[in-house]
Structures are given as C-alpha cells and as structure tokens.
Amino acid sequence: MVDNDKKDKGKFNAEAFKHALGMVESSGGKNLDNKTSSAAGKYHFLWNLIKKEPKLKGVTKRQFMNNPDLQEGIMDDALNGGLEGYPG
C-alpha cells in the first residue's frame, strides 16, 4: 500500500509556493508597492520587466496592484514558463 502523503512529497505545490512567496514579498498582499524599486503586487514582480506582457496591455502599475486576479494570472504564467524573462 502506498502512503499518498509520501507519494506527493516530491511534487511541486504551486499553491503552497504562491502563499509563501506572497507572505514574504507583501505580507500576504498587504504591501503591494515597493518604494525603492518597480516591484508591484502580491508577488512583487518587477513592473519594469512585466509591463509589456500581453495581459498587461493598457494596464497601469496602479491598476495591476488593485487587481488580485491579474496578479494571480501573471504568477501562474511565471510558474508555467509563460512569462518572458522568468524561468518556469
């Protein structure tokens, strides 16, 4: 019999990773702006590096910071290798 807890230990848990990263970068989405860099949003992506992404066309940094769904979409793209300049 296979213990499912042991079976899944080696798998990457994207939700746990996103939660941990969000806590470290923005206290879970409380601090969405960095005064010393272009970092923005829950995961503090560097706005200067992501602002040309197709999903962000016509979106300002402030609009990005006020849109949790868009932030999640960009993070999901980054994790899946679909964000230019970010390894998956």
N, CA, C and O atoms as CSV, one atom per row, in Angstrom:
chain,resi,resn,atom,element,x,y,z
A,1,MET,N,N,0.844,-1.180,0.000
A,1,MET,CA,C,0.000,0.000,0.000
A,1,MET,C,C,0.894,1.250,0.000
A,1,MET,O,O,1.873,1.327,0.742
A,2,VAL,N,N,0.535,2.231,-0.852
A,2,VAL,CA,C,1.318,3.456,-0.982
A,2,VAL,C,C,0.691,4.553,-0.131
A,2,VAL,O,O,-0.505,4.826,-0.234
A,3,ASP,N,N,1.493,5.164,0.692
A,3,ASP,CA,C,1.049,6.292,1.504
A,3,ASP,C,C,1.018,7.527,0.603
A,3,ASP,O,O,2.067,7.962,0.129
A,4,ASN,N,N,-0.169,8.101,0.357
A,4,ASN,CA,C,-0.297,9.246,-0.542
A,4,ASN,C,C,0.493,10.451,-0.076
A,4,ASN,O,O,0.974,11.225,-0.903
A,5,ASP,N,N,0.641,10.633,1.241
A,5,ASP,CA,C,1.435,11.756,1.743
A,5,ASP,C,C,2.878,11.628,1.291
A,5,ASP,O,O,3.491,12.621,0.900
A,6,LYS,N,N,3.429,10.427,1.338
A,6,LYS,CA,C,4.805,10.206,0.904
A,6,LYS,C,C,4.915,10.319,-0.601
A,6,LYS,O,O,5.913,10.826,-1.113
A,7,LYS,N,N,3.904,9.856,-1.317
A,7,LYS,CA,C,3.902,9.886,-2.780
A,7,LYS,C,C,3.947,11.330,-3.302
A,7,LYS,O,O,4.614,11.602,-4.300
A,8,ASP,N,N,3.254,12.245,-2.645
A,8,ASP,CA,C,3.164,13.620,-3.109
A,8,ASP,C,C,4.265,14.534,-2.586
A,8,ASP,O,O,4.331,15.697,-2.987
A,9,LYS,N,N,5.120,14.049,-1.714
A,9,LYS,CA,C,6.152,14.902,-1.107
A,9,LYS,C,C,7.116,15.484,-2.134
A,9,LYS,O,O,7.603,16.600,-1.950
A,10,GLY,N,N,7.398,14.770,-3.189
A,10,GLY,CA,C,8.346,15.258,-4.179
A,10,GLY,C,C,7.731,16.176,-5.213
A,10,GLY,O,O,8.459,16.753,-6.022
A,11,LYS,N,N,6.424,16.333,-5.217
A,11,LYS,CA,C,5.759,17.177,-6.203
A,11,LYS,C,C,5.787,18.639,-5.787
A,11,LYS,O,O,5.706,18.968,-4.604
A,12,PHE,N,N,5.904,19.500,-6.777
A,12,PHE,CA,C,5.867,20.934,-6.538
A,12,PHE,C,C,4.434,21.355,-6.236
A,12,PHE,O,O,3.523,21.058,-7.008
A,13,ASN,N,N,4.235,22.035,-5.133
A,13,ASN,CA,C,2.922,22.511,-4.733
A,13,ASN,C,C,2.847,24.004,-5.037
A,13,ASN,O,O,3.299,24.834,-4.248
A,14,ALA,N,N,2.272,24.332,-6.188
A,14,ALA,CA,C,2.222,25.722,-6.639
A,14,ALA,C,C,1.455,26.611,-5.672
A,14,ALA,O,O,1.859,27.749,-5.429
A,15,GLU,N,N,0.362,26.116,-5.119
A,15,GLU,CA,C,-0.426,26.936,-4.200
A,15,GLU,C,C,0.348,27.242,-2.916
A,15,GLU,O,O,0.299,28.363,-2.411
A,16,ALA,N,N,1.052,26.254,-2.396
A,16,ALA,CA,C,1.861,26.488,-1.189
A,16,ALA,C,C,2.990,27.465,-1.500
A,16,ALA,O,O,3.298,28.336,-0.686
A,17,PHE,N,N,3.606,27.326,-2.667
A,17,PHE,CA,C,4.681,28.231,-3.071
A,17,PHE,C,C,4.155,29.657,-3.195
A,17,PHE,O,O,4.768,30.595,-2.686
A,18,LYS,N,N,3.013,29.821,-3.874
A,18,LYS,CA,C,2.441,31.152,-4.047
A,18,LYS,C,C,2.083,31.781,-2.702
A,18,LYS,O,O,2.304,32.974,-2.491
A,19,HIS,N,N,1.535,30.986,-1.806
A,19,HIS,CA,C,1.196,31.504,-0.480
A,19,HIS,C,C,2.452,31.986,0.248
A,19,HIS,O,O,2.481,33.090,0.791
A,20,ALA,N,N,3.482,31.148,0.251
A,20,ALA,CA,C,4.725,31.501,0.953
A,20,ALA,C,C,5.372,32.735,0.329
A,20,ALA,O,O,5.811,33.634,1.046
A,21,LEU,N,N,5.433,32.782,-0.991
A,21,LEU,CA,C,6.054,33.924,-1.669
A,21,LEU,C,C,5.266,35.202,-1.404
A,21,LEU,O,O,5.848,36.258,-1.159
A,22,GLY,N,N,3.945,35.099,-1.453
A,22,GLY,CA,C,3.113,36.273,-1.173
A,22,GLY,C,C,3.304,36.783,0.242
A,22,GLY,O,O,3.291,37.992,0.474
A,23,MET,N,N,3.483,35.873,1.190
A,23,MET,CA,C,3.714,36.284,2.568
A,23,MET,C,C,5.063,36.995,2.713
A,23,MET,O,O,5.166,38.011,3.402
A,24,VAL,N,N,6.077,36.462,2.070
A,24,VAL,CA,C,7.415,37.056,2.164
A,24,VAL,C,C,7.472,38.401,1.446
A,24,VAL,O,O,8.004,39.372,1.984
A,25,GLU,N,N,6.931,38.458,0.247
A,25,GLU,CA,C,7.073,39.670,-0.569
A,25,GLU,C,C,6.153,40.819,-0.157
A,25,GLU,O,O,6.549,41.983,-0.216
A,26,SER,N,N,4.920,40.492,0.263
A,26,SER,CA,C,3.968,41.582,0.512
A,26,SER,C,C,3.103,41.373,1.748
A,26,SER,O,O,2.031,41.967,1.861
A,27,SER,N,N,3.553,40.546,2.663
A,27,SER,CA,C,2.769,40.229,3.865
A,27,SER,C,C,1.381,39.728,3.480
A,27,SER,O,O,0.377,40.108,4.083
A,28,GLY,N,N,1.346,38.880,2.479
A,28,GLY,CA,C,0.081,38.286,2.045
A,28,GLY,C,C,-0.806,39.220,1.242
A,28,GLY,O,O,-2.025,39.052,1.218
A,29,GLY,N,N,-0.214,40.189,0.593
A,29,GLY,CA,C,-0.978,41.123,-0.227
A,29,GLY,C,C,-1.302,42.432,0.458
A,29,GLY,O,O,-2.115,43.208,-0.046
A,30,LYS,N,N,-0.687,42.690,1.587
A,30,LYS,CA,C,-0.940,43.938,2.314
A,30,LYS,C,C,-0.058,45.083,1.820
A,30,LYS,O,O,-0.481,46.240,1.841
A,31,ASN,N,N,1.142,44.780,1.383
A,31,ASN,CA,C,2.092,45.794,0.918
A,31,ASN,C,C,2.359,45.554,-0.566
A,31,ASN,O,O,3.254,44.791,-0.929
A,32,LEU,N,N,1.578,46.210,-1.415
A,32,LEU,CA,C,1.618,45.926,-2.842
A,32,LEU,C,C,2.585,46.787,-3.633
A,32,LEU,O,O,2.776,46.553,-4.826
A,33,ASP,N,N,3.194,47.771,-3.006
A,33,ASP,CA,C,4.084,48.691,-3.709
A,33,ASP,C,C,5.409,48.760,-2.972
A,33,ASP,O,O,5.450,48.786,-1.742
A,34,ASN,N,N,6.485,48.790,-3.732
A,34,ASN,CA,C,7.814,48.911,-3.147
A,34,ASN,C,C,8.342,50.297,-3.492
A,34,ASN,O,O,8.448,50.647,-4.667
A,35,LYS,N,N,8.663,51.065,-2.503
A,35,LYS,CA,C,9.090,52.459,-2.707
A,35,LYS,C,C,10.501,52.579,-3.284
A,35,LYS,O,O,10.875,53.651,-3.760
A,36,THR,N,N,11.291,51.505,-3.251
A,36,THR,CA,C,12.678,51.598,-3.716
A,36,THR,C,C,12.932,50.866,-5.027
A,36,THR,O,O,14.059,50.860,-5.522
A,37,SER,N,N,11.894,50.247,-5.598
A,37,SER,CA,C,12.050,49.575,-6.893
A,37,SER,C,C,10.709,49.587,-7.607
A,37,SER,O,O,9.742,50.158,-7.103
A,38,SER,N,N,10.645,48.967,-8.765
A,38,SER,CA,C,9.382,48.914,-9.508
A,38,SER,C,C,8.531,47.722,-9.097
A,38,SER,O,O,7.502,47.460,-9.720
A,39,ALA,N,N,8.940,46.989,-8.053
A,39,ALA,CA,C,8.201,45.809,-7.614
A,39,ALA,C,C,6.761,46.174,-7.244
A,39,ALA,O,O,6.502,47.167,-6.565
A,40,ALA,N,N,5.825,45.326,-7.720
A,40,ALA,CA,C,4.416,45.619,-7.504
A,40,ALA,C,C,3.609,44.339,-7.346
A,40,ALA,O,O,3.946,43.293,-7.901
A,41,GLY,N,N,2.540,44.453,-6.578
A,41,GLY,CA,C,1.604,43.353,-6.422
A,41,GLY,C,C,1.983,42.408,-5.299
A,41,GLY,O,O,3.004,42.575,-4.632
A,42,LYS,N,N,1.142,41.424,-5.110
A,42,LYS,CA,C,1.317,40.457,-4.032
A,42,LYS,C,C,2.657,39.746,-4.105
A,42,LYS,O,O,3.269,39.459,-3.076
A,43,TYR,N,N,3.115,39.459,-5.323
A,43,TYR,CA,C,4.353,38.695,-5.501
A,43,TYR,C,C,5.553,39.591,-5.832
A,43,TYR,O,O,6.652,39.092,-6.073
A,44,HIS,N,N,5.346,40.889,-5.843
A,44,HIS,CA,C,6.388,41.883,-6.108
A,44,HIS,C,C,7.173,41.604,-7.378
A,44,HIS,O,O,8.403,41.583,-7.382
A,45,PHE,N,N,6.416,41.386,-8.472
A,45,PHE,CA,C,7.077,41.319,-9.776
A,45,PHE,C,C,7.635,42.687,-10.097
A,45,PHE,O,O,7.029,43.703,-9.756
A,46,LEU,N,N,8.773,42.723,-10.742
A,46,LEU,CA,C,9.337,43.998,-11.153
A,46,LEU,C,C,8.516,44.526,-12.329
A,46,LEU,O,O,8.543,43.967,-13.426
A,47,TRP,N,N,7.794,45.607,-12.079
A,47,TRP,CA,C,6.898,46.168,-13.083
A,47,TRP,C,C,7.640,46.473,-14.379
A,47,TRP,O,O,7.102,46.254,-15.465
A,48,ASN,N,N,8.849,46.967,-14.281
A,48,ASN,CA,C,9.627,47.290,-15.482
A,48,ASN,C,C,9.868,46.073,-16.363
A,48,ASN,O,O,10.073,46.218,-17.568
A,49,LEU,N,N,9.846,44.865,-15.778
A,49,LEU,CA,C,10.075,43.645,-16.546
A,49,LEU,C,C,8.791,43.004,-17.065
A,49,LEU,O,O,8.828,42.273,-18.055
A,50,ILE,N,N,7.670,43.262,-16.423
A,50,ILE,CA,C,6.435,42.579,-16.833
A,50,ILE,C,C,5.443,43.474,-17.570
A,50,ILE,O,O,4.492,42.962,-18.161
A,51,LYS,N,N,5.631,44.779,-17.553
A,51,LYS,CA,C,4.611,45.687,-18.084
A,51,LYS,C,C,4.327,45.514,-19.576
A,51,LYS,O,O,3.300,45.986,-20.064
A,52,LYS,N,N,5.212,44.854,-20.297
A,52,LYS,CA,C,4.992,44.638,-21.733
A,52,LYS,C,C,4.314,43.306,-22.038
A,52,LYS,O,O,4.118,42.959,-23.203
A,53,GLU,N,N,3.955,42.557,-20.991
A,53,GLU,CA,C,3.241,41.293,-21.191
A,53,GLU,C,C,1.883,41.576,-21.826
A,53,GLU,O,O,1.235,42.567,-21.489
A,54,PRO,N,N,1.444,40.706,-22.751
A,54,PRO,CA,C,0.149,40.923,-23.415
A,54,PRO,C,C,-1.022,41.109,-22.445
A,54,PRO,O,O,-1.905,41.927,-22.704
A,55,LYS,N,N,-1.046,40.377,-21.352
A,55,LYS,CA,C,-2.130,40.509,-20.371
A,55,LYS,C,C,-2.160,41.892,-19.733
A,55,LYS,O,O,-3.187,42.307,-19.196
A,56,LEU,N,N,-1.047,42.602,-19.787
A,56,LEU,CA,C,-0.943,43.896,-19.115
A,56,LEU,C,C,-1.044,45.075,-20.077
A,56,LEU,O,O,-0.818,46.221,-19.689
A,57,LYS,N,N,-1.385,44.790,-21.332
A,57,LYS,CA,C,-1.503,45.868,-22.317
A,57,LYS,C,C,-2.566,46.866,-21.861
A,57,LYS,O,O,-3.714,46.492,-21.619
A,58,GLY,N,N,-2.183,48.116,-21.748
A,58,GLY,CA,C,-3.092,49.174,-21.333
A,58,GLY,C,C,-3.342,49.236,-19.835
A,58,GLY,O,O,-4.163,50.030,-19.377
A,59,VAL,N,N,-2.643,48.404,-19.066
A,59,VAL,CA,C,-2.820,48.364,-17.613
A,59,VAL,C,C,-1.697,49.169,-16.955
A,59,VAL,O,O,-0.523,48.989,-17.280
A,60,THR,N,N,-2.058,50.039,-16.045
A,60,THR,CA,C,-1.049,50.793,-15.305
A,60,THR,C,C,-0.567,49.963,-14.122
A,60,THR,O,O,-1.188,48.968,-13.746
A,61,LYS,N,N,0.532,50.384,-13.555
A,61,LYS,CA,C,1.055,49.710,-12.365
A,61,LYS,C,C,0.021,49.745,-11.247
A,61,LYS,O,O,-0.179,48.742,-10.562
A,62,ARG,N,N,-0.629,50.869,-11.055
A,62,ARG,CA,C,-1.643,51.015,-10.009
A,62,ARG,C,C,-2.816,50.068,-10.265
A,62,ARG,O,O,-3.319,49.443,-9.331
A,63,GLN,N,N,-3.257,49.956,-11.521
A,63,GLN,CA,C,-4.352,49.043,-11.847
A,63,GLN,C,C,-3.945,47.594,-11.584
A,63,GLN,O,O,-4.745,46.795,-11.098
A,64,PHE,N,N,-2.706,47.266,-11.904
A,64,PHE,CA,C,-2.197,45.924,-11.632
A,64,PHE,C,C,-2.235,45.633,-10.140
A,64,PHE,O,O,-2.675,44.561,-9.724
A,65,MET,N,N,-1.778,46.576,-9.340
A,65,MET,CA,C,-1.751,46.386,-7.888
A,65,MET,C,C,-3.161,46.248,-7.308
A,65,MET,O,O,-3.336,45.620,-6.263
A,66,ASN,N,N,-4.157,46.817,-7.964
A,66,ASN,CA,C,-5.533,46.759,-7.486
A,66,ASN,C,C,-6.330,45.602,-8.084
A,66,ASN,O,O,-7.545,45.529,-7.901
A,67,ASN,N,N,-5.656,44.700,-8.797
A,67,ASN,CA,C,-6.349,43.599,-9.452
A,67,ASN,C,C,-5.728,42.259,-9.039
A,67,ASN,O,O,-4.816,41.768,-9.704
A,68,PRO,N,N,-6.217,41.672,-7.950
A,68,PRO,CA,C,-5.652,40.400,-7.470
A,68,PRO,C,C,-5.730,39.279,-8.502
A,68,PRO,O,O,-4.821,38.452,-8.580
A,69,ASP,N,N,-6.799,39.236,-9.292
A,69,ASP,CA,C,-6.924,38.179,-10.302
A,69,ASP,C,C,-5.833,38.300,-11.364
A,69,ASP,O,O,-5.279,37.294,-11.806
A,70,LEU,N,N,-5.530,39.513,-11.767
A,70,LEU,CA,C,-4.471,39.735,-12.749
A,70,LEU,C,C,-3.111,39.354,-12.168
A,70,LEU,O,O,-2.281,38.772,-12.867
A,71,GLN,N,N,-2.879,39.674,-10.913
A,71,GLN,CA,C,-1.633,39.296,-10.247
A,71,GLN,C,C,-1.486,37.773,-10.204
A,71,GLN,O,O,-0.402,37.243,-10.446
A,72,GLU,N,N,-2.578,37.075,-9.895
A,72,GLU,CA,C,-2.543,35.608,-9.869
A,72,GLU,C,C,-2.268,35.055,-11.255
A,72,GLU,O,O,-1.514,34.094,-11.405
A,73,GLY,N,N,-2.873,35.653,-12.266
A,73,GLY,CA,C,-2.655,35.203,-13.640
A,73,GLY,C,C,-1.206,35.366,-14.074
A,73,GLY,O,O,-0.650,34.486,-14.731
A,74,ILE,N,N,-0.597,36.477,-13.714
A,74,ILE,CA,C,0.816,36.702,-14.048
A,74,ILE,C,C,1.692,35.705,-13.297
A,74,ILE,O,O,2.644,35.169,-13.865
A,75,MET,N,N,1.381,35.451,-12.026
A,75,MET,CA,C,2.161,34.471,-11.269
A,75,MET,C,C,2.008,33.080,-11.877
A,75,MET,O,O,2.988,32.346,-12.003
A,76,ASP,N,N,0.791,32.717,-12.251
A,76,ASP,CA,C,0.582,31.413,-12.881
A,76,ASP,C,C,1.366,31.308,-14.184
A,76,ASP,O,O,1.957,30.268,-14.474
A,77,ASP,N,N,1.373,32.382,-14.968
A,77,ASP,CA,C,2.174,32.391,-16.202
A,77,ASP,C,C,3.650,32.190,-15.891
A,77,ASP,O,O,4.341,31.440,-16.579
A,78,ALA,N,N,4.128,32.863,-14.853
A,78,ALA,CA,C,5.540,32.728,-14.472
A,78,ALA,C,C,5.857,31.289,-14.069
A,78,ALA,O,O,6.885,30.744,-14.470
A,79,LEU,N,N,4.991,30.682,-13.288
A,79,LEU,CA,C,5.223,29.314,-12.824
A,79,LEU,C,C,5.146,28.303,-13.960
A,79,LEU,O,O,5.788,27.254,-13.908
A,80,ASN,N,N,4.366,28.617,-14.979
A,80,ASN,CA,C,4.202,27.697,-16.104
A,80,ASN,C,C,5.162,27.968,-17.255
A,80,ASN,O,O,5.066,27.346,-18.313
A,81,GLY,N,N,6.084,28.899,-17.045
A,81,GLY,CA,C,7.060,29.209,-18.085
A,81,GLY,C,C,6.526,30.106,-19.197
A,81,GLY,O,O,7.138,30.206,-20.261
A,82,GLY,N,N,5.388,30.760,-18.958
A,82,GLY,CA,C,4.789,31.592,-19.981
A,82,GLY,C,C,5.019,33.076,-19.798
A,82,GLY,O,O,4.353,33.888,-20.440
A,83,LEU,N,N,5.942,33.443,-18.939
A,83,LEU,CA,C,6.230,34.849,-18.694
A,83,LEU,C,C,7.639,35.132,-19.174
A,83,LEU,O,O,8.604,34.572,-18.655
A,84,GLU,N,N,7.754,35.985,-20.145
A,84,GLU,CA,C,9.054,36.263,-20.742
A,84,GLU,C,C,10.050,36.764,-19.690
A,84,GLU,O,O,9.753,37.667,-18.908
A,85,GLY,N,N,11.209,36.166,-19.696
A,85,GLY,CA,C,12.254,36.576,-18.780
A,85,GLY,C,C,12.244,35.872,-17.431
A,85,GLY,O,O,13.140,36.073,-16.612
A,86,TYR,N,N,11.233,35.053,-17.206
A,86,TYR,CA,C,11.123,34.301,-15.956
A,86,TYR,C,C,11.107,32.813,-16.266
A,86,TYR,O,O,10.256,32.351,-17.027
A,87,PRO,N,N,12.033,32.056,-15.691
A,87,PRO,CA,C,12.003,30.601,-15.925
A,87,PRO,C,C,10.806,29.970,-15.240
A,87,PRO,O,O,10.383,30.426,-14.177
A,88,GLY,N,N,10.262,28.932,-15.837
A,88,GLY,CA,C,9.093,28.255,-15.270
A,88,GLY,C,C,9.466,27.341,-14.143
A,88,GLY,O,O,8.596,26.696,-13.558
